[in-house]
Amino acid sequence: MSEPKPPAPDHLPDHVLPDHVLPDHVLEELLDAFSEESAPQYNFDDPSIDRLLGITDEHASGDDGAEREADHDDEPDDDDVADDLDDEPDDEPDDDNDDDDGDDDGDGDDEPTAGDAAGADQVVLPLVPVAPVDSAAPRRTIVIAEDDRPDSVYLDEDKEKAFHERRESLDESGERSTIVIADLDEAGPTEPAPAGSRGGLDPRIRARRISVRRAEGRRRLVWAGIGIGVVLLAIGAVAVFASSIFDVREVTVQGAVYTDADVLEGVIADLRGEPVLLVDTDAAEQRLEAVPWVERAHVATDFPHRVVIDIRERRPIAAFQGGDQQFRIIDVQGRVLDVIAGQPTDYLLITGSHPDTARGQFAGAPYADVAELVLSLPVEVRSITRTVGVDASTGTLTLVLENGEPDGVLVRVGDSKNIDEKLARLLNRVRKGLTDVCQLDVSTADAGAVPC
């Protein structure tokens, strides 16, 4: 709702107004332009806005100057208004003429003319002179509040948390940061952002970062010192234990009966005088296990001056004489454990034609069958067994048992299949007696006997 307008002065005609009084249509345009209901949108790049705000030079050259001169020609200046006031007639038009002029339509509704409107609704506004603005002067700076600026992102959770806490404290205090936008071609210095803006790094965050980095450096220094200390301690321990203070002075050997004495003495000699912690036990075990008699060797150190050698030897089962007249001792696998010149009396003699197998080599599968047969003999049968025979070409096994006769009893066993059943038939026959029996055949279920 607009305020009441003061009436125009009575001594002036309606078509002539003083400089400080605006026409009614100009007043309506200004009210429409600055009313909150319309809220128009202005293009601030429009030169007319600059002229309206008084931030451009009215005497600028070019088309804009021509347009402004044309606009000034349409409006009366101060001298014109003064001349009009001097030439103003004394007589004012009467009311009858106004009525006739105002009601041309004959409908009885008189509408006010421009003069009447100026006389009836007039607002007296003071005219403020606007000083011309020099075009060379720097343009104004527009400050826009920071509303939609993206937040800074920290990959560190601690730093991000500190950032959000600071941001919440700024929001509660009501402080806002701003962005200053200025012309890029200005030669003057750019105004720096306020110290409390969100784009700057808070001194507390900077101090926190420095303290965290220093703590990390101290931790790394501590761990580096611990590592160096451990390394030095290990080097010192090795230097002490590897010295002659803890050398091998005693070597104990267990389980060596048939092991090559020369090889065993060589291993013992190499162990003596060595630092007990630097003894190569694997190498000593490999040297001992290379001996045919040795099935397994275990070498262990006993701090501070002792080494224990534990040897498990292979079990000798039987012996045979090769073509070179040397006797070979074999184990259960048919491996030749040793080659000696005389006949061993502790083992059963294998009769037949045999190869000259070297020490540590396998004589063959038939000799492994012979060793298995000897191990499987019952005690009653083993006590009266003279020899065991094998045919290396066919694998046929035989036994010679004592019965009081010079030649004894020849027992045909056959191959190594079902050896337990064959020995069971042989044991049954031995318990019945072997008197006047020269041969037995236990290779089949019908154990046959051949009398002398």
Short mmCIF file of C-alpha atoms in Angstrom, two decimals:
data_model
loop_
_atom_site.label_atom_id
_atom_site.label_comp_id
_atom_site.label_asym_id
_atom_site.label_seq_id
_atom_site.Cartn_x
_atom_site.Cartn_y
_atom_site.Cartn_z
CA MET A 1 0.00 0.00 0.00
CA SER A 2 1.56 3.31 -1.10
CA GLU A 3 1.75 6.39 1.08
CA PRO A 4 -0.41 9.48 0.18
CA LYS A 5 1.20 11.76 -2.31
CA PRO A 6 1.40 15.50 -1.70
CA PRO A 7 -0.40 17.70 -4.20
CA ALA A 8 1.44 19.64 -6.83
CA PRO A 9 2.03 23.35 -6.29
CA ASP A 10 -0.92 25.52 -7.27
CA HIS A 11 1.12 28.19 -8.98
CA LEU A 12 2.46 25.82 -11.67
CA PRO A 13 0.49 24.40 -14.56
CA ASP A 14 -0.03 20.63 -14.83
CA HIS A 15 2.18 20.21 -17.86
CA VAL A 16 5.16 21.90 -16.24
CA LEU A 17 6.79 20.29 -13.18
CA PRO A 18 9.82 21.34 -11.21
CA ASP A 19 13.02 19.32 -11.35
CA HIS A 20 12.45 17.64 -8.02
CA VAL A 21 9.00 16.29 -9.00
CA LEU A 22 8.83 13.06 -11.09
CA PRO A 23 6.00 12.33 -13.51
CA ASP A 24 3.47 9.73 -12.43
CA HIS A 25 4.45 7.10 -15.02
CA VAL A 26 8.10 7.27 -13.96
CA LEU A 27 7.04 6.77 -10.36
CA GLU A 28 4.99 3.72 -11.28
CA GLU A 29 7.90 2.20 -13.19
CA LEU A 30 10.21 2.73 -10.22
CA LEU A 31 7.70 1.21 -7.83
CA ASP A 32 7.25 -1.81 -10.10
CA ALA A 33 10.99 -2.18 -10.52
CA PHE A 34 11.81 -2.14 -6.80
CA SER A 35 8.76 -3.92 -5.39
CA GLU A 36 9.38 -7.31 -3.71
CA GLU A 37 6.43 -8.95 -5.47
CA SER A 38 7.82 -8.62 -8.97
CA ALA A 39 11.45 -9.50 -8.05
CA PRO A 40 12.72 -9.13 -11.62
CA GLN A 41 16.00 -10.61 -12.76
CA TYR A 42 18.52 -8.14 -14.14
CA ASN A 43 21.38 -8.70 -16.51
CA PHE A 44 24.23 -6.83 -14.91
CA ASP A 45 26.14 -6.84 -18.21
CA ASP A 46 23.51 -4.50 -19.72
CA PRO A 47 25.03 -0.96 -20.11
CA SER A 48 21.69 0.58 -19.11
CA ILE A 49 22.08 -0.97 -15.66
CA ASP A 50 25.49 0.64 -15.33
CA ARG A 51 24.02 3.99 -16.31
CA LEU A 52 21.14 3.56 -13.89
CA LEU A 53 23.55 2.72 -11.05
CA GLY A 54 25.86 5.57 -12.07
CA ILE A 55 28.98 3.46 -12.56
CA THR A 56 29.67 4.38 -16.23
CA ASP A 57 30.82 7.58 -17.85
CA GLU A 58 27.96 9.57 -19.35
CA HIS A 59 30.38 11.35 -21.70
CA ALA A 60 31.73 8.10 -23.23
CA SER A 61 32.15 8.16 -26.99
CA GLY A 62 30.56 5.80 -29.46
CA ASP A 63 27.05 4.52 -29.96
CA ASP A 64 26.32 4.52 -26.24
CA GLY A 65 27.18 8.22 -26.13
CA ALA A 66 24.89 8.92 -29.07
CA GLU A 67 22.05 7.06 -27.43
CA ARG A 68 22.56 8.97 -24.21
CA GLU A 69 22.57 12.28 -26.08
CA ALA A 70 19.34 11.30 -27.81
CA ASP A 71 17.80 10.49 -24.45
CA HIS A 72 18.90 13.84 -23.04
CA ASP A 73 17.31 15.64 -25.98
CA ASP A 74 13.94 14.14 -25.14
CA GLU A 75 14.08 15.30 -21.53
CA PRO A 76 14.04 19.00 -20.65
CA ASP A 77 17.09 20.29 -18.87
CA ASP A 78 17.17 22.90 -16.15
CA ASP A 79 17.39 25.88 -18.57
CA ASP A 80 14.38 24.69 -20.57
CA VAL A 81 12.32 24.30 -17.43
CA ALA A 82 13.25 27.82 -16.34
CA ASP A 83 12.25 29.27 -19.72
CA ASP A 84 8.94 27.50 -19.55
CA LEU A 85 8.30 28.95 -16.12
CA ASP A 86 8.97 32.46 -17.41
CA ASP A 87 6.68 32.03 -20.41
CA GLU A 88 3.87 30.46 -18.38
CA PRO A 89 0.48 32.22 -18.93
CA ASP A 90 -1.24 33.74 -15.96
CA ASP A 91 -4.62 32.29 -16.71
CA GLU A 92 -5.20 28.66 -15.81
CA PRO A 93 -7.63 26.59 -17.85
CA ASP A 94 -11.08 26.42 -16.35
CA ASP A 95 -12.74 23.38 -15.04
CA ASP A 96 -15.31 23.22 -17.86
CA ASN A 97 -12.68 22.69 -20.48
CA ASP A 98 -11.12 20.03 -18.34
CA ASP A 99 -14.41 18.24 -18.09
CA ASP A 100 -15.01 18.41 -21.80
CA ASP A 101 -11.56 17.20 -22.60
CA GLY A 102 -11.67 14.44 -20.06
CA ASP A 103 -14.97 12.84 -21.20
CA ASP A 104 -14.75 12.21 -24.92
CA ASP A 105 -16.62 8.96 -24.88
CA GLY A 106 -19.82 10.35 -23.44
CA ASP A 107 -20.16 7.54 -20.97
CA GLY A 108 -20.06 9.84 -18.00
CA ASP A 109 -16.95 8.26 -16.51
CA ASP A 110 -14.24 10.84 -16.54
CA GLU A 111 -10.72 9.41 -16.63
CA PRO A 112 -7.90 11.63 -15.43
CA THR A 113 -5.51 12.84 -18.05
CA ALA A 114 -1.79 12.96 -17.72
CA GLY A 115 -2.06 16.49 -16.42
CA ASP A 116 -4.70 15.56 -13.90
CA ALA A 117 -2.71 12.57 -12.78
CA ALA A 118 0.30 14.74 -12.34
CA GLY A 119 -1.76 17.23 -10.39
CA ALA A 120 -3.63 14.72 -8.27
CA ASP A 121 -1.02 12.01 -7.51
CA GLN A 122 2.39 13.56 -7.33
CA VAL A 123 5.36 12.43 -5.25
CA VAL A 124 8.00 14.92 -4.49
CA LEU A 125 11.39 13.13 -4.61
CA PRO A 126 14.67 14.96 -4.16
CA LEU A 127 17.02 14.63 -7.06
CA VAL A 128 20.54 13.65 -5.97
CA PRO A 129 23.20 14.70 -8.43
CA VAL A 130 25.39 11.82 -9.60
CA ALA A 131 29.02 12.55 -10.26
CA PRO A 132 30.37 11.17 -13.50
CA VAL A 133 32.52 8.07 -13.15
CA ASP A 134 35.85 7.97 -14.89
CA SER A 135 36.14 4.97 -17.26
CA ALA A 136 39.78 4.54 -16.33
CA ALA A 137 38.89 3.99 -12.67
CA PRO A 138 39.04 0.33 -11.43
CA ARG A 139 35.78 -1.58 -11.51
CA ARG A 140 34.02 -2.56 -8.35
CA THR A 141 34.64 -5.88 -6.66
CA ILE A 142 31.66 -8.20 -6.16
CA VAL A 143 31.86 -10.45 -3.08
CA ILE A 144 29.85 -13.68 -3.28
CA ALA A 145 29.21 -15.72 -0.15
CA GLU A 146 30.63 -19.23 -0.20
CA ASP A 147 27.55 -21.51 -0.19
CA ASP A 148 28.25 -24.39 -2.53
CA ARG A 149 32.01 -24.75 -2.39
CA PRO A 150 33.00 -28.47 -2.22
CA ASP A 151 34.47 -29.63 1.04
CA SER A 152 38.10 -30.60 1.28
CA VAL A 153 38.72 -34.33 1.39
CA TYR A 154 41.42 -35.89 3.59
CA LEU A 155 42.54 -39.45 3.04
CA ASP A 156 43.81 -39.57 6.61
CA GLU A 157 40.96 -40.39 9.00
CA ASP A 158 42.47 -38.37 11.88
CA LYS A 159 42.92 -35.30 9.70
CA GLU A 160 39.42 -35.67 8.24
CA LYS A 161 37.94 -35.90 11.73
CA ALA A 162 39.82 -32.78 12.83
CA PHE A 163 38.61 -30.97 9.71
CA HIS A 164 34.94 -31.81 10.38
CA GLU A 165 35.24 -30.76 14.03
CA ARG A 166 36.66 -27.40 12.98
CA ARG A 167 33.92 -26.99 10.38
CA GLU A 168 31.19 -27.70 12.92
CA SER A 169 32.72 -25.16 15.33
CA LEU A 170 32.72 -22.55 12.55
CA ASP A 171 29.08 -23.30 11.71
CA GLU A 172 28.06 -22.90 15.36
CA SER A 173 29.91 -19.60 15.70
CA GLY A 174 28.23 -18.27 12.56
CA GLU A 175 31.46 -17.42 10.76
CA ARG A 176 31.36 -17.80 6.98
CA SER A 177 34.14 -17.74 4.48
CA THR A 178 33.92 -15.77 1.26
CA ILE A 179 35.31 -15.97 -2.24
CA VAL A 180 36.54 -12.74 -3.86
CA ILE A 181 35.99 -12.55 -7.63
CA ALA A 182 37.83 -9.75 -9.43
CA ASP A 183 38.69 -8.90 -13.02
CA LEU A 184 41.63 -10.97 -14.31
CA ASP A 185 43.06 -8.00 -16.18
CA GLU A 186 43.35 -5.77 -13.16
CA ALA A 187 46.86 -4.65 -12.39
CA GLY A 188 46.19 -4.15 -8.71
CA PRO A 189 46.96 -6.75 -6.05
CA THR A 190 44.39 -9.44 -5.35
CA GLU A 191 42.75 -9.26 -1.98
CA PRO A 192 43.70 -12.36 0.06
CA ALA A 193 41.06 -14.59 1.55
CA PRO A 194 40.13 -13.99 5.18
CA ALA A 195 42.24 -15.78 7.76
CA GLY A 196 39.24 -17.73 9.03
CA SER A 197 38.20 -19.17 5.65
CA ARG A 198 37.75 -22.87 5.23
CA GLY A 199 40.30 -23.04 2.41
CA GLY A 200 43.19 -22.21 4.78
CA LEU A 201 44.93 -24.77 6.97
CA ASP A 202 44.14 -24.38 10.63
CA PRO A 203 47.27 -23.92 12.77
CA ARG A 204 46.04 -26.63 15.12
CA ILE A 205 45.80 -29.11 12.27
CA ARG A 206 49.27 -28.12 11.08
CA ALA A 207 50.64 -28.58 14.60
CA ARG A 208 48.90 -31.94 14.87
CA ARG A 209 50.43 -33.07 11.59
CA ILE A 210 53.89 -32.04 12.74
CA SER A 211 53.47 -33.87 16.06
CA VAL A 212 52.26 -37.03 14.28
CA ARG A 213 55.21 -36.99 11.91
CA ARG A 214 57.62 -36.50 14.77
CA ALA A 215 56.05 -39.40 16.68
CA GLU A 216 56.35 -41.63 13.61
CA GLY A 217 59.99 -40.63 13.23
CA ARG A 218 60.66 -41.48 16.88
CA ARG A 219 58.99 -44.88 16.51
CA ARG A 220 61.04 -45.66 13.41
CA LEU A 221 64.18 -44.62 15.24
CA VAL A 222 63.33 -46.88 18.19
CA TRP A 223 62.65 -49.90 15.95
CA ALA A 224 65.83 -49.25 13.99
CA GLY A 225 67.79 -49.18 17.25
CA ILE A 226 66.18 -52.44 18.39
CA GLY A 227 67.02 -54.12 15.08
CA ILE A 228 70.61 -52.96 15.18
CA GLY A 229 70.90 -54.15 18.78
CA VAL A 230 69.55 -57.60 17.91
CA VAL A 231 71.95 -57.92 14.97
CA LEU A 232 74.91 -56.91 17.09
CA LEU A 233 73.88 -59.31 19.83
CA ALA A 234 73.57 -62.18 17.34
CA ILE A 235 76.95 -61.39 15.83
CA GLY A 236 78.52 -61.29 19.26
CA ALA A 237 76.93 -64.59 20.25
CA VAL A 238 78.10 -66.30 17.07
CA ALA A 239 81.59 -64.89 17.53
CA VAL A 240 81.75 -66.25 21.06
CA PHE A 241 80.23 -69.65 20.37
CA ALA A 242 82.25 -70.12 17.17
CA SER A 243 85.50 -69.56 18.96
CA SER A 244 87.78 -72.28 20.24
CA ILE A 245 86.24 -71.92 23.68
CA PHE A 246 83.38 -74.22 22.61
CA ASP A 247 85.13 -76.67 20.27
CA VAL A 248 84.50 -80.44 19.95
CA ARG A 249 86.72 -82.39 22.29
CA GLU A 250 84.83 -85.67 22.68
CA VAL A 251 83.15 -87.92 20.06
CA THR A 252 80.97 -90.84 21.19
CA VAL A 253 80.10 -93.66 18.71
CA GLN A 254 77.20 -96.06 19.26
CA GLY A 255 76.09 -99.16 17.26
CA ALA A 256 79.19 -99.54 15.07
CA VAL A 257 80.14 -103.27 14.76
CA TYR A 258 80.87 -103.97 11.11
CA THR A 259 81.14 -100.35 9.93
CA ASP A 260 84.30 -99.55 8.00
CA ALA A 261 86.77 -98.41 10.65
CA ASP A 262 88.75 -96.21 8.27
CA VAL A 263 85.67 -94.19 7.27
CA LEU A 264 84.54 -93.88 10.88
CA GLU A 265 87.95 -92.66 12.05
CA GLY A 266 88.06 -90.09 9.29
CA VAL A 267 84.68 -88.65 10.35
CA ILE A 268 85.77 -88.49 13.98
CA ALA A 269 89.01 -86.73 13.06
CA ASP A 270 87.13 -84.08 11.08
CA LEU A 271 84.77 -83.41 13.98
CA ARG A 272 87.42 -82.85 16.60
CA GLY A 273 88.46 -79.25 17.10
CA GLU A 274 85.45 -77.80 15.24
CA PRO A 275 83.24 -75.23 17.05
CA VAL A 276 80.35 -77.23 18.46
CA LEU A 277 77.76 -74.86 17.00
CA LEU A 278 79.30 -74.99 13.52
CA VAL A 279 79.52 -78.78 13.14
CA ASP A 280 78.05 -79.93 9.80
CA THR A 281 76.09 -82.92 11.04
CA ASP A 282 74.41 -83.59 7.68
CA ALA A 283 77.73 -84.01 5.91
CA ALA A 284 78.97 -86.42 8.59
CA GLU A 285 75.78 -88.50 8.33
CA GLN A 286 76.06 -88.77 4.53
CA ARG A 287 79.66 -89.99 4.78
CA LEU A 288 78.70 -92.70 7.25
CA GLU A 289 75.60 -93.85 5.34
CA ALA A 290 77.77 -94.42 2.29
CA VAL A 291 79.26 -97.41 4.09
CA PRO A 292 77.34 -100.60 2.97
CA TRP A 293 76.97 -101.84 6.53
CA VAL A 294 75.35 -98.61 7.75
CA GLU A 295 71.59 -98.42 7.29
CA ARG A 296 71.17 -95.09 9.11
CA ALA A 297 73.52 -92.66 10.87
CA HIS A 298 72.59 -89.81 13.21
CA VAL A 299 75.11 -87.18 14.34
CA ALA A 300 74.14 -84.77 17.16
CA THR A 301 76.07 -82.10 19.09
CA ASP A 302 76.09 -82.00 22.86
CA PHE A 303 77.03 -78.49 24.00
CA PRO A 304 79.64 -77.45 24.88
CA HIS A 305 82.32 -79.99 23.80
CA ARG A 306 80.68 -83.28 22.77
CA VAL A 307 79.36 -84.97 19.59
CA VAL A 308 77.37 -88.24 19.58
CA ILE A 309 77.32 -90.58 16.53
CA ASP A 310 74.52 -93.17 16.54
CA ILE A 311 74.77 -95.89 13.83
CA ARG A 312 72.24 -98.56 12.95
CA GLU A 313 73.81 -101.28 10.86
CA ARG A 314 72.15 -103.65 8.41
CA ARG A 315 71.53 -107.23 9.54
CA PRO A 316 73.61 -109.90 7.77
CA ILE A 317 71.57 -112.98 6.80
CA ALA A 318 73.65 -115.32 4.65
CA ALA A 319 76.81 -115.54 2.57
CA PHE A 320 77.77 -116.98 -0.79
CA GLN A 321 81.05 -117.55 -2.63
CA GLY A 322 81.51 -115.86 -5.98
CA GLY A 323 83.50 -116.90 -8.96
CA ASP A 324 86.55 -115.12 -7.57
CA GLN A 325 86.47 -117.37 -4.50
CA GLN A 326 85.58 -114.39 -2.30
CA PHE A 327 82.67 -114.64 0.09
CA ARG A 328 79.86 -112.07 -0.03
CA ILE A 329 77.66 -111.31 2.98
CA ILE A 330 74.10 -110.21 2.11
CA ASP A 331 71.22 -108.68 4.05
CA VAL A 332 67.48 -109.22 3.72
CA GLN A 333 67.35 -107.13 0.53
CA GLY A 334 70.13 -109.11 -1.18
CA ARG A 335 72.62 -106.23 -0.82
CA VAL A 336 76.27 -107.26 -0.52
CA LEU A 337 77.45 -105.82 2.79
CA ASP A 338 81.01 -107.00 2.68
CA VAL A 339 83.43 -109.09 0.63
CA ILE A 340 85.86 -111.21 2.61
CA ALA A 341 88.39 -113.91 1.79
CA GLY A 342 87.36 -116.58 4.33
CA GLN A 343 84.01 -118.24 4.85
CA PRO A 344 81.99 -116.62 7.64
CA THR A 345 80.77 -119.13 10.18
CA ASP A 346 78.06 -116.96 11.69
CA TYR A 347 75.83 -117.03 8.60
CA LEU A 348 74.22 -119.75 6.52
CA LEU A 349 76.12 -120.60 3.37
CA ILE A 350 74.25 -120.29 0.09
CA THR A 351 75.27 -123.03 -2.33
CA GLY A 352 75.17 -122.88 -6.11
CA SER A 353 76.78 -120.78 -8.84
CA HIS A 354 76.93 -117.08 -7.84
CA PRO A 355 78.10 -113.81 -9.39
CA ASP A 356 81.01 -111.62 -8.26
CA THR A 357 78.90 -108.79 -6.85
CA ALA A 358 80.82 -105.81 -5.47
CA ARG A 359 80.44 -104.40 -2.00
CA GLY A 360 77.31 -102.24 -1.61
CA GLN A 361 75.58 -103.69 -4.73
CA PHE A 362 72.49 -105.94 -4.95
CA ALA A 363 73.05 -109.57 -5.92
CA GLY A 364 69.53 -109.93 -7.37
CA ALA A 365 65.95 -110.97 -6.52
CA PRO A 366 66.72 -114.72 -6.00
CA TYR A 367 69.16 -113.82 -3.20
CA ALA A 368 66.54 -111.62 -1.56
CA ASP A 369 64.20 -114.68 -1.62
CA VAL A 370 66.92 -116.76 0.04
CA ALA A 371 67.35 -114.16 2.77
CA GLU A 372 63.58 -114.09 3.34
CA LEU A 373 63.50 -117.92 3.58
CA VAL A 374 66.30 -117.92 6.15
CA LEU A 375 64.55 -115.31 8.28
CA SER A 376 61.27 -117.27 8.13
CA LEU A 377 62.70 -120.64 9.27
CA PRO A 378 61.19 -121.90 12.53
CA VAL A 379 63.64 -122.33 15.39
CA GLU A 380 63.37 -126.15 15.28
CA VAL A 381 64.16 -126.15 11.58
CA ARG A 382 66.80 -123.43 11.74
CA SER A 383 68.80 -125.40 14.35
CA ILE A 384 69.24 -128.42 12.03
CA THR A 385 69.76 -126.53 8.76
CA ARG A 386 73.21 -126.96 7.17
CA THR A 387 72.96 -124.87 4.01
CA VAL A 388 70.45 -123.17 1.77
CA GLY A 389 70.62 -123.42 -2.00
CA VAL A 390 69.28 -121.26 -4.87
CA ASP A 391 69.21 -121.58 -8.62
CA ALA A 392 69.79 -118.02 -9.82
CA SER A 393 68.32 -118.82 -13.27
CA THR A 394 65.00 -120.33 -12.07
CA GLY A 395 64.70 -119.03 -8.48
CA THR A 396 64.22 -122.55 -7.04
CA LEU A 397 65.07 -122.82 -3.32
CA THR A 398 66.40 -125.86 -1.40
CA LEU A 399 67.51 -126.75 2.12
CA VAL A 400 69.87 -129.36 3.56
CA LEU A 401 68.91 -130.60 7.06
CA GLU A 402 70.87 -132.71 9.56
CA ASN A 403 69.50 -136.23 10.30
CA GLY A 404 72.65 -138.12 11.31
CA GLU A 405 73.52 -139.08 7.76
CA PRO A 406 76.62 -137.68 6.03
CA ASP A 407 74.65 -136.08 3.20
CA GLY A 408 71.70 -135.06 5.38
CA VAL A 409 68.10 -134.50 4.09
CA LEU A 410 67.54 -132.50 0.89
CA VAL A 411 64.32 -130.46 1.13
CA ARG A 412 62.79 -129.08 -2.09
CA VAL A 413 60.98 -125.79 -1.31
CA GLY A 414 60.31 -124.50 -4.84
CA ASP A 415 59.83 -120.77 -5.43
CA SER A 416 59.19 -118.13 -2.78
CA LYS A 417 55.37 -118.21 -3.16
CA ASN A 418 53.38 -119.39 -0.11
CA ILE A 419 56.58 -119.77 1.84
CA ASP A 420 54.77 -119.91 5.21
CA GLU A 421 52.59 -122.90 4.19
CA LYS A 422 55.63 -124.76 2.89
CA LEU A 423 57.56 -124.17 6.11
CA ALA A 424 54.55 -125.32 8.14
CA ARG A 425 54.52 -128.67 6.26
CA LEU A 426 58.29 -128.94 6.80
CA LEU A 427 57.97 -128.32 10.55
CA ASN A 428 55.27 -130.99 10.84
CA ARG A 429 57.50 -133.51 9.11
CA VAL A 430 60.53 -132.62 11.29
CA ARG A 431 58.50 -133.19 14.43
CA LYS A 432 57.56 -136.67 13.17
CA GLY A 433 61.23 -137.45 12.67
CA LEU A 434 63.65 -137.58 9.74
CA THR A 435 65.14 -141.00 10.40
CA ASP A 436 65.79 -142.96 7.19
CA VAL A 437 64.56 -139.94 5.12
CA CYS A 438 66.86 -138.74 2.34
CA GLN A 439 64.60 -136.19 0.52
CA LEU A 440 61.47 -134.16 1.24
CA ASP A 441 59.24 -132.18 -1.12
CA VAL A 442 57.16 -129.49 0.59
CA SER A 443 56.53 -127.42 -2.52
CA THR A 444 53.01 -128.93 -2.83
CA ALA A 445 50.24 -129.78 -0.39
CA ASP A 446 51.16 -133.48 -0.54
CA ALA A 447 54.46 -133.43 1.33
CA GLY A 448 56.31 -136.39 -0.10
CA ALA A 449 59.24 -138.13 1.55
CA VAL A 450 61.89 -140.27 -0.13
CA PRO A 451 63.41 -142.89 2.22
CA CYS A 452 67.06 -143.73 2.08
#
